[in-house]
């Protein structure tokens, strides 16, 4: 909406603006924009170099300037439009007063926001405060809209006493600022409550750490006792194992000696067995030879028997 913004332009020249501007009869028609560098002060209002010049051919007398309004540094265009009907000037006045109010109180809003952020204890609380600040900024915007709505009705009802035009708006603004300033103690109280809660949490954590340390110490003592008992058992087992190993080594030595003796005996038996085997082979050979010679011996024996019988027969004769 360009009607709510003011730009310096080529129409800042007082003579050109007054000579080109026609009487405004339309509702909310404001003609040329004015620049902030042409606003008059109480001293410069009477200056011949800064006073607006009448239009050529115009015989209409210019409206008198109210001395009470000069303290507000109003532009000549603004003074001119104060003489117009209420429906034609209310949006202009409302826009002018709202801009002037929020421009003057910008530092206050920034200080409130800076203090709220500074009072935040940690990053989480600071983010919370920034969200609250964003909500507060949104409330500022809503409040300005509400004030403008109030003025839409109020300017249509109040009498156009120019010196008293700002008084209702200032009263509303003072009440608004007072309500905004009440937010700071509430936020401080909230921060204090959060700090107390955190202190209580830290105390609980500290107690828990102490209890946990005691529990760990007790558990360690029981473990040390158990380990000492198991160490004694291990020592007794080691002694038994050493005894058993010594006994096994002794038995192993004896068994090695017995093994050597048995090996010698086995070698002797093997030697005897070899000799017996050789003798057996010889006996088998002798038996075979005897078996071969036995028919001959039987024949010789038979022959000898016959010879004996013949000899005995001869002897018997």
Coordinates of C-alpha atoms in Angstrom, one line a residue:
X1 CA 0.0 0.0 0.0
X2 CA 1.8 3.1 -1.3
X3 CA -0.4 5.5 0.7
X4 CA 1.3 4.5 3.9
X5 CA 4.9 5.3 2.7
X6 CA 6.5 8.6 2.1
X7 CA 9.3 9.1 -0.5
X8 CA 11.3 12.3 -1.2
X9 CA 10.5 13.1 -4.9
X10 CA 10.9 15.9 -7.4
X11 CA 7.7 17.4 -5.9
X12 CA 9.5 18.6 -2.7
X13 CA 9.7 22.1 -4.1
X14 CA 7.1 24.1 -2.2
X15 CA 6.1 26.3 -5.1
X16 CA 5.6 23.5 -7.6
X17 CA 3.6 21.5 -5.0
X18 CA 1.3 24.3 -4.2
X19 CA 0.9 25.5 -7.7
X20 CA 0.1 22.0 -9.1
X21 CA -2.2 20.7 -6.3
X22 CA -5.9 21.1 -6.9
X23 CA -8.5 21.2 -4.1
X24 CA -9.1 17.7 -2.9
X25 CA -12.8 16.8 -2.8
X26 CA -12.6 12.9 -3.1
X27 CA -12.7 10.7 0.0
X28 CA -9.1 9.4 0.9
X29 CA -7.6 11.3 -2.1
X30 CA -4.4 12.9 -0.8
X31 CA -2.8 14.3 -4.0
X32 CA 1.0 14.6 -4.0
X33 CA 3.1 13.1 -1.2
X34 CA 5.1 15.3 1.1
X35 CA 8.7 14.9 2.2
X36 CA 9.8 15.0 5.8
X37 CA 12.5 17.6 5.0
X38 CA 9.8 20.2 4.3
X39 CA 8.1 20.1 7.7
X40 CA 7.8 23.5 9.3
X41 CA 8.9 24.4 12.8
X42 CA 7.6 27.2 15.0
X43 CA 10.5 29.4 13.9
X44 CA 10.5 28.6 10.2
X45 CA 6.7 29.0 9.9
X46 CA 7.1 32.8 9.7
X47 CA 10.2 32.6 7.5
X48 CA 9.5 34.2 4.0
X49 CA 11.8 31.6 2.3
X50 CA 9.9 28.6 3.7
X51 CA 6.3 30.0 3.7
X52 CA 4.0 28.5 1.0
X53 CA 3.2 30.9 -1.8
X54 CA -0.4 31.3 -2.9
X55 CA -1.3 30.0 -6.3
X56 CA -1.4 32.4 -9.2
X57 CA -5.0 33.8 -9.7
X58 CA -6.1 32.4 -6.3
X59 CA -8.0 34.9 -4.1
X60 CA -9.0 32.3 -1.4
X61 CA -7.4 33.2 2.0
X62 CA -5.1 30.5 3.4
X63 CA -6.2 28.8 6.7
X64 CA -4.6 30.2 9.8
X65 CA -1.9 28.1 11.4
X66 CA -2.6 27.0 15.0
X67 CA 0.3 27.8 17.2
X68 CA -0.4 24.7 19.4
X69 CA 0.1 22.4 16.5
X70 CA 3.5 23.9 15.5
X71 CA 5.2 22.0 18.3
X72 CA 4.4 18.8 16.3
X73 CA 6.3 20.0 13.2
X74 CA 3.4 19.4 10.9
X75 CA 3.8 19.9 7.2
X76 CA 1.9 22.6 5.3
X77 CA 0.0 19.9 3.4
X78 CA -1.0 18.4 6.7
X79 CA -2.2 21.8 8.0
X80 CA -4.1 22.4 4.8
X81 CA -5.9 19.1 5.1
X82 CA -6.9 19.7 8.7
X83 CA -9.5 22.1 7.3
X84 CA -11.1 19.4 5.1
X85 CA -14.0 17.2 6.2
X86 CA -13.3 14.5 8.7
X87 CA -13.9 11.7 6.2
X88 CA -11.1 13.0 4.0
X89 CA -8.4 13.4 6.6
X90 CA -8.9 10.6 9.1
X91 CA -6.8 8.0 7.2
X92 CA -4.0 10.6 6.7
X93 CA -4.0 11.6 10.4
X94 CA -4.2 8.0 11.5
X95 CA -1.3 7.0 9.3
X96 CA 0.8 10.0 10.4
X97 CA 0.2 9.4 14.1
X98 CA 0.8 5.7 14.0
X99 CA 4.1 6.1 12.1
X100 CA 5.2 8.9 14.5
X101 CA 4.4 6.8 17.6
X102 CA 6.1 3.6 16.5
X103 CA 9.2 5.5 15.3
X104 CA 9.5 7.1 18.7
X105 CA 9.0 3.9 20.6
X106 CA 11.2 1.7 18.4
X107 CA 14.1 1.9 20.9
X108 CA 11.8 1.0 23.7
X109 CA 10.7 -2.2 22.0
X110 CA 14.3 -3.1 21.1
X111 CA 15.4 -2.5 24.7
X112 CA 12.5 -4.7 26.0
X113 CA 13.5 -7.5 23.6
X114 CA 17.3 -7.1 24.4
X115 CA 16.6 -7.4 28.1
X116 CA 14.4 -10.4 27.7
X117 CA 17.1 -12.2 25.6
X118 CA 19.8 -11.1 28.1
X119 CA 17.8 -12.6 31.1
X120 CA 17.6 -16.0 29.4
X121 CA 19.9 -18.5 31.2
X122 CA 20.7 -20.9 28.5
X123 CA 20.2 -21.6 24.8
X124 CA 16.9 -23.4 25.4
X125 CA 15.5 -20.5 27.4
X126 CA 16.8 -18.0 24.9
X127 CA 15.0 -19.7 22.1
X128 CA 11.9 -19.7 24.2
X129 CA 12.4 -15.9 24.9
X130 CA 12.9 -15.3 21.2
X131 CA 9.7 -17.0 20.4
X132 CA 8.0 -14.9 23.0
X133 CA 9.6 -11.8 21.5
X134 CA 8.2 -12.8 18.1
X135 CA 4.8 -13.2 19.7
X136 CA 5.3 -9.8 21.3
X137 CA 6.1 -8.3 17.9
X138 CA 3.0 -9.9 16.5
X139 CA 1.0 -8.4 19.3
X140 CA 2.6 -5.0 18.5
X141 CA 1.3 -5.3 14.9
X142 CA -2.1 -6.4 16.2
X143 CA -2.1 -3.5 18.6
X144 CA -1.3 -1.0 15.9
X145 CA -4.1 -2.4 13.8
X146 CA -6.4 -2.2 16.8
X147 CA -5.4 1.4 17.4
X148 CA -6.0 2.3 13.8
X149 CA -9.5 0.7 14.0
X150 CA -10.2 2.7 17.1
X151 CA -9.1 5.9 15.3
X152 CA -11.3 5.1 12.3
X153 CA -14.3 5.4 14.6
X154 CA -12.9 8.0 17.0
X155 CA -11.9 10.5 14.3
X156 CA -15.4 10.3 12.9
X157 CA -17.0 11.1 16.3
X158 CA -14.7 13.6 18.0
X159 CA -14.7 17.3 17.3
X160 CA -11.8 18.5 15.1
X161 CA -10.2 20.5 17.8
X162 CA -6.7 20.4 16.3
X163 CA -4.8 21.0 19.5
X164 CA -6.6 18.1 21.2
X165 CA -6.3 15.7 18.3
X166 CA -3.3 13.7 19.7
X167 CA -4.6 13.5 23.3
X168 CA -6.8 10.4 22.9
X169 CA -4.2 8.6 20.9
X170 CA -1.5 9.4 23.5
X171 CA -3.8 8.1 26.2
X172 CA -4.2 4.8 24.3
X173 CA -0.5 4.7 23.6
X174 CA 0.4 5.2 27.3
X175 CA -1.9 2.4 28.3
X176 CA -0.5 0.2 25.7
X177 CA 3.1 0.9 26.8
X178 CA 2.1 0.3 30.4
X179 CA 0.6 -3.1 29.5
X180 CA 3.8 -4.0 27.6
X181 CA 6.0 -3.0 30.5
X182 CA 4.1 -5.4 32.7
X183 CA 5.4 -8.2 30.5
X184 CA 9.0 -7.7 31.8
X185 CA 8.3 -8.6 35.5
X186 CA 6.2 -11.5 34.4
X187 CA 9.1 -12.8 32.3
X188 CA 11.6 -12.2 35.1
X189 CA 9.4 -14.2 37.5
X190 CA 9.1 -17.0 35.0
X191 CA 12.9 -17.0 34.5
X192 CA 13.4 -17.1 38.3
X193 CA 11.0 -20.1 38.5
X194 CA 12.9 -21.9 35.8
X195 CA 16.2 -21.2 37.6
X196 CA 14.7 -22.6 40.9
X197 CA 13.5 -25.7 39.1
X198 CA 17.0 -26.2 37.5
X199 CA 18.6 -25.7 40.9
X200 CA 16.3 -28.4 42.4
X201 CA 17.2 -30.7 39.5
X202 CA 20.9 -30.1 40.0
X203 CA 20.5 -30.9 43.7
X204 CA 18.7 -34.1 42.9
X205 CA 21.4 -35.0 40.4
X206 CA 24.1 -34.3 43.0
X207 CA 22.3 -36.6 45.6
X208 CA 21.9 -39.3 43.0
X209 CA 25.7 -39.1 42.1
X210 CA 26.6 -39.4 45.8
X211 CA 24.3 -42.4 46.3
X212 CA 25.6 -44.0 43.1
X213 CA 29.2 -43.5 44.3
X214 CA 28.4 -45.2 47.6
X215 CA 26.7 -48.0 45.9
X216 CA 29.7 -48.5 43.6
X217 CA 32.0 -48.5 46.6
X218 CA 29.9 -51.1 48.4
X219 CA 29.8 -53.3 45.3
X220 CA 33.5 -52.9 44.8
X221 CA 34.2 -54.0 48.5
X222 CA 32.0 -57.1 48.0
X223 CA 33.8 -57.9 44.8
X224 CA 37.2 -57.5 46.4
X225 CA 36.1 -59.9 49.2
X226 CA 34.8 -62.4 46.6
X227 CA 38.0 -62.0 44.6
X228 CA 40.2 -62.6 47.7
X229 CA 38.3 -65.8 48.4
X230 CA 38.6 -67.0 44.9
X231 CA 42.3 -66.1 45.0
X232 CA 42.9 -68.3 48.0
X233 CA 41.0 -71.1 46.3
X234 CA 43.1 -70.6 43.2
X235 CA 46.3 -70.8 45.3
X236 CA 45.2 -74.1 47.0
X237 CA 44.4 -75.4 43.5
X238 CA 47.8 -74.3 42.2
X239 CA 49.5 -76.1 45.1
X240 CA 47.5 -79.3 44.5
X241 CA 48.3 -79.1 40.8
X242 CA 52.0 -78.6 41.5
X243 CA 52.0 -81.7 43.8
X244 CA 50.2 -83.7 41.2
X245 CA 52.6 -82.6 38.5
X246 CA 55.6 -83.6 40.7
X247 CA 54.0 -87.0 41.4
X248 CA 53.3 -87.5 37.7
X249 CA 56.9 -86.5 36.8
X250 CA 58.2 -89.1 39.3
X251 CA 55.9 -91.8 38.0
X252 CA 56.8 -90.9 34.5
X253 CA 60.5 -91.2 35.3
X254 CA 59.9 -94.7 36.9
X255 CA 57.8 -95.7 33.9
X256 CA 60.6 -94.6 31.5
X257 CA 63.1 -96.7 33.5
X258 CA 60.7 -99.7 33.3
X259 CA 60.3 -99.0 29.6
X260 CA 64.0 -99.2 29.0
X261 CA 64.3 -102.5 31.0
X262 CA 61.3 -103.9 29.0
X263 CA 62.9 -102.8 25.8
X264 CA 66.2 -104.6 26.6
X265 CA 64.2 -107.8 27.6
X266 CA 62.2 -107.5 24.5
X267 CA 65.4 -107.3 22.4
X268 CA 66.8 -110.4 24.2
X269 CA 63.6 -112.3 23.6
X270 CA 63.6 -111.2 20.0
X271 CA 67.2 -112.5 19.7
X272 CA 66.2 -115.8 21.3
X273 CA 63.1 -116.0 19.1
X274 CA 65.3 -115.6 16.1
X275 CA 67.7 -118.4 17.3
X276 CA 64.7 -120.6 18.0
X277 CA 63.3 -119.9 14.6
X278 CA 66.6 -120.8 13.0
X279 CA 66.7 -124.1 15.1
X280 CA 63.1 -124.8 14.1
X281 CA 64.0 -124.4 10.4
X282 CA 67.0 -126.8 10.9
X283 CA 64.7 -129.3 12.6
X284 CA 62.2 -129.1 9.8
X285 CA 65.0 -129.7 7.3
X286 CA 66.2 -132.7 9.4
X287 CA 62.7 -134.1 9.5
X288 CA 62.4 -133.8 5.8
X289 CA 65.7 -135.5 5.3
X290 CA 64.6 -138.3 7.7
X291 CA 61.3 -138.6 5.9
X292 CA 63.2 -139.0 2.7
X293 CA 65.6 -141.6 4.3
X294 CA 62.9 -143.6 6.1
X295 CA 61.9 -145.8 3.0
X296 CA 65.5 -146.7 2.5
X297 CA 65.9 -147.5 6.2
X298 CA 62.7 -149.6 6.1
X299 CA 64.0 -151.5 3.1
X300 CA 67.4 -152.0 4.9
X301 CA 65.5 -153.1 8.1
X302 CA 63.4 -155.5 6.1
X303 CA 66.5 -156.9 4.4
X304 CA 68.3 -157.1 7.7
X305 CA 65.4 -159.0 9.2
X306 CA 65.4 -161.4 6.4
X307 CA 69.2 -161.9 6.8
X308 CA 68.8 -162.4 10.5
X309 CA 66.1 -165.0 10.0
X310 CA 68.3 -166.8 7.5
X311 CA 71.3 -166.6 9.9
X312 CA 69.2 -167.9 12.8
X313 CA 67.9 -170.8 10.6
X314 CA 71.5 -171.7 9.8
X315 CA 72.4 -171.6 13.4
X316 CA 69.5 -173.8 14.2
X317 CA 70.8 -176.5 11.8

